[in-house]
PDB file of C-alpha atoms in Angstrom:
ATOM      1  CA  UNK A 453       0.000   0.000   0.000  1.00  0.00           C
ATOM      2  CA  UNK A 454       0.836   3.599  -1.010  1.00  0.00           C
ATOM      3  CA  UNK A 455       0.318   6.521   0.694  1.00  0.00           C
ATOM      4  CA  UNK A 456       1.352  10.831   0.416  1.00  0.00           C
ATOM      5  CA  UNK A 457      -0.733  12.250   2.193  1.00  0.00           C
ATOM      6  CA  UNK A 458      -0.525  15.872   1.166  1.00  0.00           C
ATOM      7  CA  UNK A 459      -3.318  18.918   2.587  1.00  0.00           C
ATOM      8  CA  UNK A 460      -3.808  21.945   1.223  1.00  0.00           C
ATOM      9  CA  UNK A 461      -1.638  24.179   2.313  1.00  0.00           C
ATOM     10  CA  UNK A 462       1.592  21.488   2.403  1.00  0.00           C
ATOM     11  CA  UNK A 463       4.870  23.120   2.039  1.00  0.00           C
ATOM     12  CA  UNK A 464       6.741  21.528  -1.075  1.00  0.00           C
ATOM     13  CA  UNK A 465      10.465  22.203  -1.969  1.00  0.00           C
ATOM     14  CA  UNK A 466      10.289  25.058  -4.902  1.00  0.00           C
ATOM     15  CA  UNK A 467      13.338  23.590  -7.035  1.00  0.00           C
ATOM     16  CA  UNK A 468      13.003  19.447  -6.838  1.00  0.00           C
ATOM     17  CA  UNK A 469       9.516  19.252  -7.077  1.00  0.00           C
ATOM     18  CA  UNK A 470       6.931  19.044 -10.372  1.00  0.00           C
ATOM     19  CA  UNK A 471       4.761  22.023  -8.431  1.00  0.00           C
ATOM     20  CA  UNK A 472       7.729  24.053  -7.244  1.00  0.00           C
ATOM     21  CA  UNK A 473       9.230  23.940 -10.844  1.00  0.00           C
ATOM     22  CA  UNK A 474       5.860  24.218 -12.638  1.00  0.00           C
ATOM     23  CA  UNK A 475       5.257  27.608 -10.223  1.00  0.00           C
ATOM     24  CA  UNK A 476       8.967  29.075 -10.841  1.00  0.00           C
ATOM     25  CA  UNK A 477       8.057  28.612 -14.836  1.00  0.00           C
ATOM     26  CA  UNK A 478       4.884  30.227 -14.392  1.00  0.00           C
ATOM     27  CA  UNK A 479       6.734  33.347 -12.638  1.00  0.00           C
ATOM     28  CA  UNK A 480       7.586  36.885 -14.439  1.00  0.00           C
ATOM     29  CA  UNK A 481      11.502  36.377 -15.445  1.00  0.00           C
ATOM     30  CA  UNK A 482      12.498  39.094 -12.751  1.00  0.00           C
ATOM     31  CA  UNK A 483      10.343  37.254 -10.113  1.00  0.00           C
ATOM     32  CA  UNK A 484      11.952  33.987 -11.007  1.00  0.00           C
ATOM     33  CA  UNK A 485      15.943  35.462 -11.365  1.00  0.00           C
ATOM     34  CA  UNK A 486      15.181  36.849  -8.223  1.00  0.00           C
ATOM     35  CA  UNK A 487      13.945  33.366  -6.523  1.00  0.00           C
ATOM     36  CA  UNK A 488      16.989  31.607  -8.492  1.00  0.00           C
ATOM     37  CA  UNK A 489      19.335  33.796  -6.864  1.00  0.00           C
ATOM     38  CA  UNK A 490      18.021  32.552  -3.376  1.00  0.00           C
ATOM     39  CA  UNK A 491      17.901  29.390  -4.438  1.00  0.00           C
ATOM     40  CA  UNK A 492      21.580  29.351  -5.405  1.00  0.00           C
ATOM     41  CA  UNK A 493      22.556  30.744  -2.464  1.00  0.00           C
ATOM     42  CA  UNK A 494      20.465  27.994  -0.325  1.00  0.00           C
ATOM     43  CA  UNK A 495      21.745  25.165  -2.372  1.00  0.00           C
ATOM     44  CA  UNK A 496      25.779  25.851  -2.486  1.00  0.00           C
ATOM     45  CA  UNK A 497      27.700  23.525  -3.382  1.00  0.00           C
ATOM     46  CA  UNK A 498      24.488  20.670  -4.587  1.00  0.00           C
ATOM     47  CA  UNK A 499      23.607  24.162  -6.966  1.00  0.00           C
ATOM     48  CA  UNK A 500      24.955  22.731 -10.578  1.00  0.00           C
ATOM     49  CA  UNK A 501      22.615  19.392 -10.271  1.00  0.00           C
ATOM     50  CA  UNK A 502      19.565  21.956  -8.798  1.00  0.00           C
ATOM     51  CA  UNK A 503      19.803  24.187 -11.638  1.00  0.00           C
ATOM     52  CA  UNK A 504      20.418  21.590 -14.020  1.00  0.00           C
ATOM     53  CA  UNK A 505      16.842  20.287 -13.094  1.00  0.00           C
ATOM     54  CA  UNK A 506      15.411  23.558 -13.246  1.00  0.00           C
ATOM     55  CA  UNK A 507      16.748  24.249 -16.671  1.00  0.00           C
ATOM     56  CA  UNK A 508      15.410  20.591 -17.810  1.00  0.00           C
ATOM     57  CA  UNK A 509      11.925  21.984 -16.503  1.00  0.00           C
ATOM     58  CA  UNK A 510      12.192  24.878 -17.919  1.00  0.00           C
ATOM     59  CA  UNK A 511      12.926  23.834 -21.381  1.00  0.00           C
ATOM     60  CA  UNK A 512      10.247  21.427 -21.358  1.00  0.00           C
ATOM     61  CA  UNK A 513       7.546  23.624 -19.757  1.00  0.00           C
ATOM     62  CA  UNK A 514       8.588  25.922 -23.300  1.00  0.00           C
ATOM     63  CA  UNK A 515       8.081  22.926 -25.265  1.00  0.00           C
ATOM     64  CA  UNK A 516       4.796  21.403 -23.732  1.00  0.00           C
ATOM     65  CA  UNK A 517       3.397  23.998 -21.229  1.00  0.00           C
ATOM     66  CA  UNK A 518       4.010  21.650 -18.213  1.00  0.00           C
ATOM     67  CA  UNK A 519       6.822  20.622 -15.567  1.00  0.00           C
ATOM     68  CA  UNK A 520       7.812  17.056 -15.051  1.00  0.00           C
ATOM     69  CA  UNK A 521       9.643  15.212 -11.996  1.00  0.00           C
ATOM     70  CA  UNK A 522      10.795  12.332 -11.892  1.00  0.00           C
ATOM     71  CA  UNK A 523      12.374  10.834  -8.599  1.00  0.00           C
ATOM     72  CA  UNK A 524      13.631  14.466  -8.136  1.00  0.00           C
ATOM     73  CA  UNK A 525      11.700  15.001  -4.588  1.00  0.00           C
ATOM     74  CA  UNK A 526      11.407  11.617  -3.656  1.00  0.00           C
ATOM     75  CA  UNK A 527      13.016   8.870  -5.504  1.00  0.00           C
ATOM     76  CA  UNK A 528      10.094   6.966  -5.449  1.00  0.00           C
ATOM     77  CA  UNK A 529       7.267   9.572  -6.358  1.00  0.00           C
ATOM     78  CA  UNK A 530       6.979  10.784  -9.985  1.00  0.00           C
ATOM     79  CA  UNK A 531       4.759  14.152 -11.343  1.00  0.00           C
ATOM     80  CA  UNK A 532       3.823  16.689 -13.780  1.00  0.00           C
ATOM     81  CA  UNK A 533       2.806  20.121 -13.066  1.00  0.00           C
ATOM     82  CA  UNK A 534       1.396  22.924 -15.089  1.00  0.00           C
ATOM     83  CA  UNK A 535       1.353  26.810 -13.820  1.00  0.00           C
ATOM     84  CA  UNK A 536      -1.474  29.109 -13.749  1.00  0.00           C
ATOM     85  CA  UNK A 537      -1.942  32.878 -12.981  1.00  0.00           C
ATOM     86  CA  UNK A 538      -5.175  33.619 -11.601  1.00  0.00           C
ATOM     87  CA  UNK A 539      -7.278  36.698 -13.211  1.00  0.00           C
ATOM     88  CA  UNK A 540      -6.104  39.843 -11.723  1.00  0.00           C
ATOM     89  CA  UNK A 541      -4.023  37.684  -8.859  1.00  0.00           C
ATOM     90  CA  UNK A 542      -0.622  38.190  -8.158  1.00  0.00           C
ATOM     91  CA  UNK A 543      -0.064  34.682  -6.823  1.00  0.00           C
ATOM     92  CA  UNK A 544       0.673  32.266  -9.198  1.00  0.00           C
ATOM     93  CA  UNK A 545      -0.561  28.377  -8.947  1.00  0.00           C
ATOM     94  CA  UNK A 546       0.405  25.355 -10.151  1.00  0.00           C
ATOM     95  CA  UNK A 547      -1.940  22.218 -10.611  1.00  0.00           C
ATOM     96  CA  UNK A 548      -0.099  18.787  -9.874  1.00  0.00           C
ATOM     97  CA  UNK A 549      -0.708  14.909 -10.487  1.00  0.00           C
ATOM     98  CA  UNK A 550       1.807  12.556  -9.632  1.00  0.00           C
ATOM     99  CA  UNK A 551       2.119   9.010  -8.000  1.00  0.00           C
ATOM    100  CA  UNK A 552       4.102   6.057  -7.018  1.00  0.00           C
ATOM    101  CA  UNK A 553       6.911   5.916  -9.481  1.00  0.00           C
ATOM    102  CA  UNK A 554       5.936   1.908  -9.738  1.00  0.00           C
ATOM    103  CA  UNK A 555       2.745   3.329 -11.234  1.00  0.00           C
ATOM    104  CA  UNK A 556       2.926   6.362 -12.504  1.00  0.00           C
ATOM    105  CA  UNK A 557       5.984   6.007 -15.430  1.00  0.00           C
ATOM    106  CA  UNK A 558       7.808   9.349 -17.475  1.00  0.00           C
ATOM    107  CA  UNK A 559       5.771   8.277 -20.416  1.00  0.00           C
ATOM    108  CA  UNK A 560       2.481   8.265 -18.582  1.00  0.00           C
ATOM    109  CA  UNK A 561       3.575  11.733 -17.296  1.00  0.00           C
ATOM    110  CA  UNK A 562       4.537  13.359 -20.646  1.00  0.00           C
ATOM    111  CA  UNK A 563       2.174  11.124 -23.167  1.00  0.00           C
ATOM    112  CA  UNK A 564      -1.191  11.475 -21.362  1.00  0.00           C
ATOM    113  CA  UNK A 565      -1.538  13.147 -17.670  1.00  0.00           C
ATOM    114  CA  UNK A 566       0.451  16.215 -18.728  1.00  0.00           C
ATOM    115  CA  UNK A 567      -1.478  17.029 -21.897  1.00  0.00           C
ATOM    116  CA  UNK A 568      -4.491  16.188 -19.900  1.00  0.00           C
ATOM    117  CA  UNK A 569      -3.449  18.707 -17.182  1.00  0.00           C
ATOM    118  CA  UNK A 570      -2.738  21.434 -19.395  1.00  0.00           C
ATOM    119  CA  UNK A 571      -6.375  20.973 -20.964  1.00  0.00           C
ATOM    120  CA  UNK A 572      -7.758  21.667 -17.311  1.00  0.00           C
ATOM    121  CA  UNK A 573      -5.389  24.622 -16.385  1.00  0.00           C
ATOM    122  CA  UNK A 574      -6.650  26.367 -19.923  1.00  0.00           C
ATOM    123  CA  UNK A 575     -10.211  25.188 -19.039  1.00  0.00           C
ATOM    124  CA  UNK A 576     -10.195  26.776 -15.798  1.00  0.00           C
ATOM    125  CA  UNK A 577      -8.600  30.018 -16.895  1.00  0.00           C
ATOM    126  CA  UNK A 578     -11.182  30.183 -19.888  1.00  0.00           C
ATOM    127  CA  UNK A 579     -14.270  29.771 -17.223  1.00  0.00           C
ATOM    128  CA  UNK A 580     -11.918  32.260 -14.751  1.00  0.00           C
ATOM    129  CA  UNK A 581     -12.129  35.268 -17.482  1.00  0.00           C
ATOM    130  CA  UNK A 582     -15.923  34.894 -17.822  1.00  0.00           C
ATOM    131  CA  UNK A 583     -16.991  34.605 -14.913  1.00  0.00           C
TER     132      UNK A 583
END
């Protein structure tokens, strides 16, 4: 049995994480050079495999509009993200899906759950603006 229990409100890490790298992506470029910087700082000397998974993350969010990770936070956990700004919010989101990397394969991620997230991030920024 599997279980991650996560509540609303649960603190992820920012740069290892499908969320945390989906919401950097998501950020102004000043906003996120300015987070990176911190982020360098915190990370010292583990910075150059950090940033190379950032730069993987961002490159792909360009390519498909999402954020993967795999075995980045957790060895064994697996996800895709995908950012959102909220109408007239200065908070960003991100919407995540992940699993049990036993059950929830790279393929899965980047074939079908993170086209499928992207499709509800648009849909709920469509019904955001007219409503």
């Amino acid at each position: 049995m599997v279980t991650l229990r996560l509540e609303a409100g649960s603190q992820l890490p920012l740069a290892t994480t499908a969320m945390g790298r989906a919401f950097l992506c998501g950020l102004s470029e000043e906003e996120r050079n300015n987070l990176m910087d911190i982020l360098r700082i915190y990370f010292g000397s583990d910075w150059a495999e950090i940033e190379r998974g950032l730069d993987q993350a961002m490159q792909e969010y360009q390519k498909h509009g999402f954020c993967t990770a795999i075995g980045s936070w957790r060895h064994d956990v697996n996800a895709v993200a995908v950012p959102m700004q909220p109408v007239g919010g200065n908070n960003g989101l991100a919407f995540n899906c992940g699993g049990p990397a036993f059950l929830v394969s790279p393929h899965m991620l980047r074939e079908d759950i993170g086209p499928r997230l992207l499709n509800l991030v648009h849909a709920v920024e469509n019904e955001a603006e007219h409503s």
